[in-house]
Amino acid sequence: MGQRLRILDVGMGQGTQALRLARAGHTITGLESDPEMLKGAREALASEPAGIRERVRLIEGDGRETGVHFLPGSFDVVLCHGVLMHAEEPDAVLAGLARMLAPGGLLSLLVRNADALAMRPGLAGDWSGALAAFESESDIDRPGPPVRADRLETLTATLAGIAAPLRAWYGVRVFTDNVPNEVGLPAAEELERLLAAEDRAGRTEPYRRVAALLHLCGVRG
Ligand SMILES: C[S@@+](CC[C@H](N)C(=O)[O-])C[C@H]1O[C@@H](n2cnc3c(N)ncnc32)[C@H](O)[C@@H]1O
């Protein structure tokens, strides 16, 4: 067993990643604003063994108000995956999250990539959509209201400004962003190859720059 980390998962949803991290031996605090999502997370947690359940704390609350719930510097890792796209003032959210980190702690962000919004409509042959996406700062190509997208360069500057400078970044969903949700997962061996190809592209120039999502890792100085 490696180091046991204190992890805060902001916008944990139904807790898929939080539970995986708890199973790996870490202590998890999940903060989630949607009661329905939180209910799903509680149900998922209830079916885990006691040893894992006791390492997970679930809290209903807003990721913009971490200071209400926790003391500064109380986590080794803060996850904020798929949440910033719903935030109107991302810089304020990020500054609050960085304050939760102990020195040397990791801020892990998963955001929509504003530099590559034309890829999905373009690869689907939707030329009007692709042309509109070049002019857009939000993702307008999904059902539901548009969501914010972020640029690598802007977030790099933000992370530097909140004393959690960018240490590494990856592309996520380079090849598979156009696969409809209703298409199930391929068989195990094919899935392994798919994930290996995605992982490789997500770490490799220039592929990672056109990924649908960006994974950014900032480290608190
Ligand atoms: C796209 S889901 C991502 C879930 C999970 N982090 C994952 O990566 O699978 C976004 C989640 O963030 C939650 N959320 C959005 N804004 C939030 C906020 N300000 N504070 C707490 N949770 C928030 C939503 O309710 C939703 O459950």
Coordinates of C-alpha atoms and ligand atoms in Angstrom, one line a residue:
M1 CA 0.0 0.0 0.0
G2 CA 1.3 3.5 -1.0
Q3 CA 0.7 6.7 0.9
R4 CA -2.8 7.2 2.2
L5 CA -4.0 10.5 0.9
R6 CA -6.7 12.9 2.2
I7 CA -8.8 13.6 -0.9
L8 CA -11.6 16.1 -1.5
D9 CA -13.8 15.3 -4.5
V10 CA -15.8 18.4 -5.4
G11 CA -18.9 17.7 -7.5
M12 CA -18.4 14.0 -7.0
G13 CA -21.6 13.1 -8.8
Q14 CA -22.6 9.5 -7.9
G15 CA -19.1 8.9 -6.4
T16 CA -17.6 6.6 -9.0
Q17 CA -14.1 8.0 -8.7
A18 CA -14.4 8.6 -5.0
L19 CA -15.3 5.0 -4.3
R20 CA -12.4 3.7 -6.5
L21 CA -10.0 5.9 -4.5
A22 CA -11.5 4.7 -1.2
R23 CA -11.0 1.1 -2.3
A24 CA -7.4 2.0 -3.1
G25 CA -7.0 3.0 0.6
H26 CA -7.4 6.7 0.6
T27 CA -9.7 8.9 2.8
I28 CA -12.3 10.6 0.7
T29 CA -14.6 13.6 1.3
G30 CA -17.2 14.0 -1.4
L31 CA -18.9 17.4 -1.7
E32 CA -21.9 17.5 -4.0
S33 CA -24.7 20.1 -4.5
D34 CA -27.3 17.9 -6.1
P35 CA -29.3 15.9 -3.5
E36 CA -30.2 13.3 -6.1
M37 CA -26.6 12.7 -7.1
L38 CA -25.7 12.5 -3.4
K39 CA -28.4 9.9 -2.8
G40 CA -26.9 7.8 -5.6
A41 CA -23.5 8.1 -4.0
R42 CA -24.9 7.1 -0.6
E43 CA -26.6 4.1 -2.1
A44 CA -23.4 3.0 -3.9
L45 CA -21.4 3.5 -0.7
A46 CA -23.9 1.5 1.4
S47 CA -23.0 -1.7 -0.6
E48 CA -19.2 -1.3 0.2
P49 CA -17.5 -3.2 3.0
A50 CA -17.3 -1.4 6.4
G51 CA -13.6 -0.8 6.0
I52 CA -14.2 1.3 2.9
R53 CA -17.4 3.0 4.1
E54 CA -15.5 4.4 7.1
R55 CA -13.0 6.1 4.9
V56 CA -15.7 8.0 3.0
R57 CA -17.5 11.2 4.1
L58 CA -20.3 12.6 1.9
I59 CA -21.4 16.2 2.3
E60 CA -24.2 18.1 0.6
G61 CA -22.7 21.5 -0.3
D62 CA -21.4 23.9 -2.9
G63 CA -17.9 23.7 -4.3
R64 CA -17.8 27.5 -4.3
E65 CA -18.0 27.4 -0.5
T66 CA -15.4 24.9 0.6
G67 CA -14.3 27.4 3.3
V68 CA -17.6 26.8 5.1
H69 CA -16.9 23.1 5.5
F70 CA -13.2 22.6 5.7
L71 CA -10.1 24.2 7.1
P72 CA -7.5 25.5 4.7
G73 CA -4.7 23.1 3.9
S74 CA -6.6 20.0 5.0
F75 CA -6.3 17.9 1.8
D76 CA -3.5 16.3 -0.1
V77 CA -5.6 16.1 -3.3
V78 CA -8.6 18.1 -4.5
L79 CA -10.5 16.7 -7.5
C80 CA -12.7 19.0 -9.5
H81 CA -13.8 16.9 -12.5
G82 CA -16.6 18.0 -14.8
V83 CA -17.6 20.8 -12.5
L84 CA -15.9 23.9 -13.7
M85 CA -18.0 23.8 -16.9
H86 CA -21.0 24.7 -14.7
A87 CA -19.2 27.6 -12.9
E88 CA -19.8 31.2 -13.9
E89 CA -16.7 32.4 -12.0
P90 CA -14.2 29.6 -12.4
D91 CA -11.2 31.6 -11.0
A92 CA -13.0 32.2 -7.7
V93 CA -13.8 28.5 -7.5
L94 CA -10.3 27.4 -8.2
A95 CA -8.8 29.9 -5.7
G96 CA -11.0 28.4 -3.0
L97 CA -10.0 24.8 -4.0
A98 CA -6.3 25.7 -4.0
R99 CA -6.7 27.0 -0.4
M100 CA -7.9 23.6 0.7
L101 CA -4.6 22.0 -0.4
A102 CA -1.7 21.2 2.0
P103 CA 1.7 22.3 0.7
G104 CA 2.7 20.0 -2.2
G105 CA -1.0 19.0 -2.6
L106 CA -2.4 18.2 -6.1
L107 CA -5.3 20.0 -7.7
S108 CA -6.8 17.8 -10.4
L109 CA -9.1 19.5 -12.9
L110 CA -11.2 18.0 -15.8
V111 CA -12.6 20.6 -18.1
R112 CA -14.0 21.0 -21.5
N113 CA -11.4 22.0 -24.0
A114 CA -12.3 25.4 -25.5
D115 CA -9.5 25.1 -28.1
A116 CA -11.1 22.2 -29.8
L117 CA -14.8 22.8 -29.8
A118 CA -15.1 22.4 -33.6
M119 CA -13.8 18.8 -33.5
R120 CA -17.0 17.0 -32.6
P121 CA -19.3 18.7 -35.1
G122 CA -16.6 18.7 -37.7
L123 CA -15.9 15.0 -37.5
A124 CA -19.6 14.4 -37.6
G125 CA -19.9 16.3 -40.9
D126 CA -21.8 19.2 -39.3
W127 CA -20.1 22.1 -41.0
S128 CA -22.4 24.8 -39.7
G129 CA -21.9 23.5 -36.2
A130 CA -18.1 23.4 -36.7
L131 CA -18.0 26.9 -38.0
A132 CA -20.2 28.1 -35.1
A133 CA -17.9 26.3 -32.6
F134 CA -14.8 28.2 -33.8
E135 CA -16.5 31.4 -32.6
S136 CA -17.8 30.0 -29.3
E137 CA -16.4 29.8 -25.8
S138 CA -19.0 27.3 -24.6
D139 CA -19.9 23.8 -25.7
I140 CA -23.1 24.3 -27.7
D141 CA -23.0 20.9 -29.4
R142 CA -24.7 18.8 -26.6
P143 CA -28.4 18.5 -25.6
G144 CA -29.2 20.9 -22.8
P145 CA -27.9 24.3 -22.0
P146 CA -24.5 25.3 -23.2
V147 CA -21.6 24.6 -20.8
R148 CA -18.4 26.6 -20.3
A149 CA -15.3 25.4 -21.9
D150 CA -11.8 26.5 -20.8
R151 CA -8.5 27.1 -22.6
L152 CA -5.3 25.5 -21.5
E153 CA -3.4 28.8 -21.7
T154 CA -6.0 30.6 -19.5
L155 CA -6.1 27.9 -16.9
T156 CA -2.3 27.7 -16.8
A157 CA -2.2 31.4 -15.9
T158 CA -5.0 31.0 -13.4
L159 CA -3.2 28.1 -11.7
A160 CA 0.0 30.1 -11.5
G161 CA -1.9 33.0 -10.0
I162 CA -3.4 30.8 -7.2
A163 CA -0.1 29.2 -6.2
A164 CA -0.9 25.8 -7.7
P165 CA 1.1 26.0 -10.9
L166 CA 0.4 23.5 -13.7
R167 CA 2.7 20.4 -13.3
A168 CA 1.2 18.2 -16.1
W169 CA -1.7 18.0 -18.4
Y170 CA -3.4 15.4 -20.6
G171 CA -6.1 15.2 -23.3
V172 CA -9.1 13.0 -22.5
R173 CA -11.4 11.6 -25.2
V174 CA -9.3 12.2 -28.2
F175 CA -10.8 9.4 -30.4
T176 CA -14.0 8.5 -28.7
D177 CA -15.9 11.8 -28.2
N178 CA -18.2 11.2 -31.0
V179 CA -19.4 7.8 -29.8
P180 CA -23.1 8.2 -28.7
N181 CA -23.9 7.6 -25.1
E182 CA -26.3 4.7 -25.9
V183 CA -23.5 2.7 -27.6
G184 CA -22.3 0.2 -25.0
L185 CA -18.7 -0.6 -24.1
P186 CA -16.8 -3.0 -26.4
A187 CA -15.7 -6.4 -25.2
A188 CA -12.9 -6.5 -22.6
E189 CA -9.9 -6.9 -25.0
E190 CA -11.2 -4.3 -27.4
L191 CA -11.9 -2.0 -24.4
E192 CA -8.3 -2.5 -23.2
R193 CA -6.9 -1.5 -26.7
L194 CA -9.3 1.5 -26.9
L195 CA -8.1 2.8 -23.5
A196 CA -4.5 2.2 -24.4
A197 CA -4.9 4.2 -27.6
E198 CA -6.8 7.0 -25.7
D199 CA -4.1 7.1 -23.0
R200 CA -1.3 7.3 -25.5
A201 CA -3.0 10.0 -27.5
G202 CA -3.8 11.9 -24.3
R203 CA -0.1 12.1 -23.5
T204 CA 1.2 12.8 -27.0
E205 CA 1.5 16.0 -29.1
P206 CA -0.4 17.1 -31.1
Y207 CA -3.2 14.7 -30.4
R208 CA -3.8 15.8 -26.8
R209 CA -4.5 19.4 -27.9
V210 CA -7.6 18.4 -29.8
A211 CA -9.1 16.3 -27.0
A212 CA -12.7 17.0 -26.0
L213 CA -11.6 17.3 -22.4
L214 CA -8.4 18.4 -20.7
H215 CA -7.0 17.0 -17.4
L216 CA -4.8 19.5 -15.7
C217 CA -2.7 18.9 -12.6
G218 CA -1.6 21.8 -10.5
V219 CA 0.7 21.4 -7.5
R220 CA 0.5 23.7 -4.5
G221 CA 3.8 25.4 -3.8
Ligands
LIG1 C1 -20.5 16.0 -14.9 S1 -20.8 15.5 -13.2 C2 -19.2 14.9 -12.8 C3 -19.2 13.9 -11.6 C4 -17.8 13.4 -11.2 N1 -17.0 14.4 -10.7 C5 -17.2 12.6 -12.3 O1 -16.1 13.1 -12.8 O2 -17.7 11.6 -12.7 C6 -20.8 17.1 -12.4 C7 -21.2 17.1 -10.9 O3 -20.9 18.3 -10.3 C8 -21.9 18.7 -9.5 N2 -21.8 20.2 -9.3 C9 -21.9 21.1 -10.2 N3 -21.7 22.3 -9.7 C10 -21.4 22.1 -8.4 C11 -21.0 23.0 -7.3 N4 -21.0 24.3 -7.4 N5 -20.8 22.4 -6.1 C12 -20.9 21.1 -5.9 N6 -21.2 20.2 -6.9 C13 -21.4 20.7 -8.1 C14 -23.2 18.3 -10.3 O4 -24.3 18.2 -9.4 C15 -22.7 16.9 -10.8 O5 -23.0 15.9 -9.9

